[in-house]
Amino acid sequence: MNIIRKRSRTIRITGLLFIICSLLFSVSACSDFLEIEPQELIVLDKFWNEEADVENMVAGCYSTMQREAVISRMMAWGEFRSDNTVGGTGIENAKDLSNIFKENINASNSYAKWGDFYNVINRCNTILYYAPQVAQKDPNYTQSELLATEAEVKALRDLMYFYLIRTFRDVPYYTQPYLDDNQTMNLPATKFEVVLDSLIADLEAVQGNAVRRYPTNKTYYQQGRITQDAIHAMLADMYLWKRDYQKAIYYADLVIDAKTAAYQEELDKMSGSVSANDRMIDGYPLISDAMTTGNYYGNAFQTIFSRGASRESIFELVYSDNDQMLANSAVSYHYGNATTFPGDVRPADFLCTDVNDEVFSVFLSKNDARYYENLQSINGSRTLFGINKYTFRSTTVDLTKAEIQGSYGSPYVQNLCHANWIIYRLTDIMLLKAEALVELAPDSVSVADSLSNLNSAQGDLQSPYLEQAFSIVNTISKRSNCSSSSKDLDQANYSTKSLMRALVQEERQRELMFEGKRWYDLVRRSQRDDNTDYLVGCVSRKGGTGGAIASKLSRMEAIYWPYHIDEIKVNDQLLQNPAFGSGEDSSYERTK
């Protein structure tokens, strides 16, 4: 009989050499996937027999993704090297994190460890191995349910790989479970492009089998589990990285159209007239940021980030508002809490002073509610701020004062943050589409004279690329503009492709600030330009050791992360990123 025990002490997992007991530590008979608790003893011979076993293992994938080790890396990999963030409270005691902000990263930095992502990958591979066998044993586990499981689990696996390749570029890629100690798992890194193509092919093959909508009584499932919309969002993102812009737009439109249709169904059910706050914005099902009275903003912010699982959400990691359940400790630690605010990460100084000093290098005016929603002044300071997004339960932008002010509810208690971590939401996908539209425009084209037309997914709407991209950005910007007068951007200020490209990049920074997107946006831009000039220009705005940072990031290899030294030691097939030393003596031993 095969018995797997969960050990009370932490099991250190290095690289791809996973111990199978780590796969099953969160299995339970609980019905809600948010309430999975560890079980001390699992008997394999009595486990993979019914649909509930599969469902519990799928729930374990989500619970593993919710853990601090994963979310911290989503934050560090996607945000901390960007121009958005610098070191905050106690950063001098957090050497590895401090070195990230200094671009002094080497192979010993703990944030370069990828084991927790491969843990999720191996869980997914294990489910895909056993689920078909369960379907043969359990007559209640239908073929359509099996296919839906496979679509969901492949999407989770592909999401983990997508994070890995955007962070490390080339990574070991495998789709078989590690079930036997005799299996050889010392695999060389597969090229970025090869992995990306494999992920796209994987998702395209299963997209039609994914759940489109969960029952309404499954409160958090629609946003907290992989759906067809989530897969289409991933495909839109992946095709943008592949530079297949037509396909990126196609899948972005599938998401936008599905979200629009779903909300239109809600509007049709409303009796009487629809209030101004419930109406779509320029035909998009965006949530109005204005409060009912019009004197206050923050409605969309509170709905999306404080309450979570909003109609704009596509996929987010859900944390139950229950202090007895798993909390979002990564946000509590890095962004701050009721005890320590700011956390060990805070906004870059130029972001904090942007509106007060009327520099407007990031935010376009003092009327952008996102400035007051994303950032929070420390004790009334005009220069020192903390990250408000995700850390406070409510935020209101007060327009009744002589100067616009943000007022903030209580922060989450230390290590009891219940804010959901958003992976994809609607405005993210809209802006990915806008980026693709801009790249499709000829280099010499302007908004005024563009003759290039784009057929929409329906085939009946044609619009110049730049004009359509501007319309998307304008809609998103207008939602957050709390001015009592005109809220529209001036199209004349963005008349060329280069100006529109900058507008889209800057709007993504404003809209998705501190959500783990910014560094990846800069890396994608560098890949497209085949140089790091734009990335370096942005990161240098943080000041401090900007010159040294610019020098380090001048190499394309340096915008990715090194393989951790432990991975190099256990996998002799890995060759270190040549921009980084070994981690032991700063040498370039075993680099390409």
Coordinates of C-alpha atoms in Angstrom, one line a residue, residues 170 191 210 289 481 557:
D170 CA 14.2 30.0 -21.1
K191 CA 13.6 28.3 -25.4
A210 CA -13.7 25.1 -20.4
D289 CA -16.0 55.1 -10.2
N481 CA -11.5 61.3 -14.3
E557 CA 19.9 39.3 -20.8

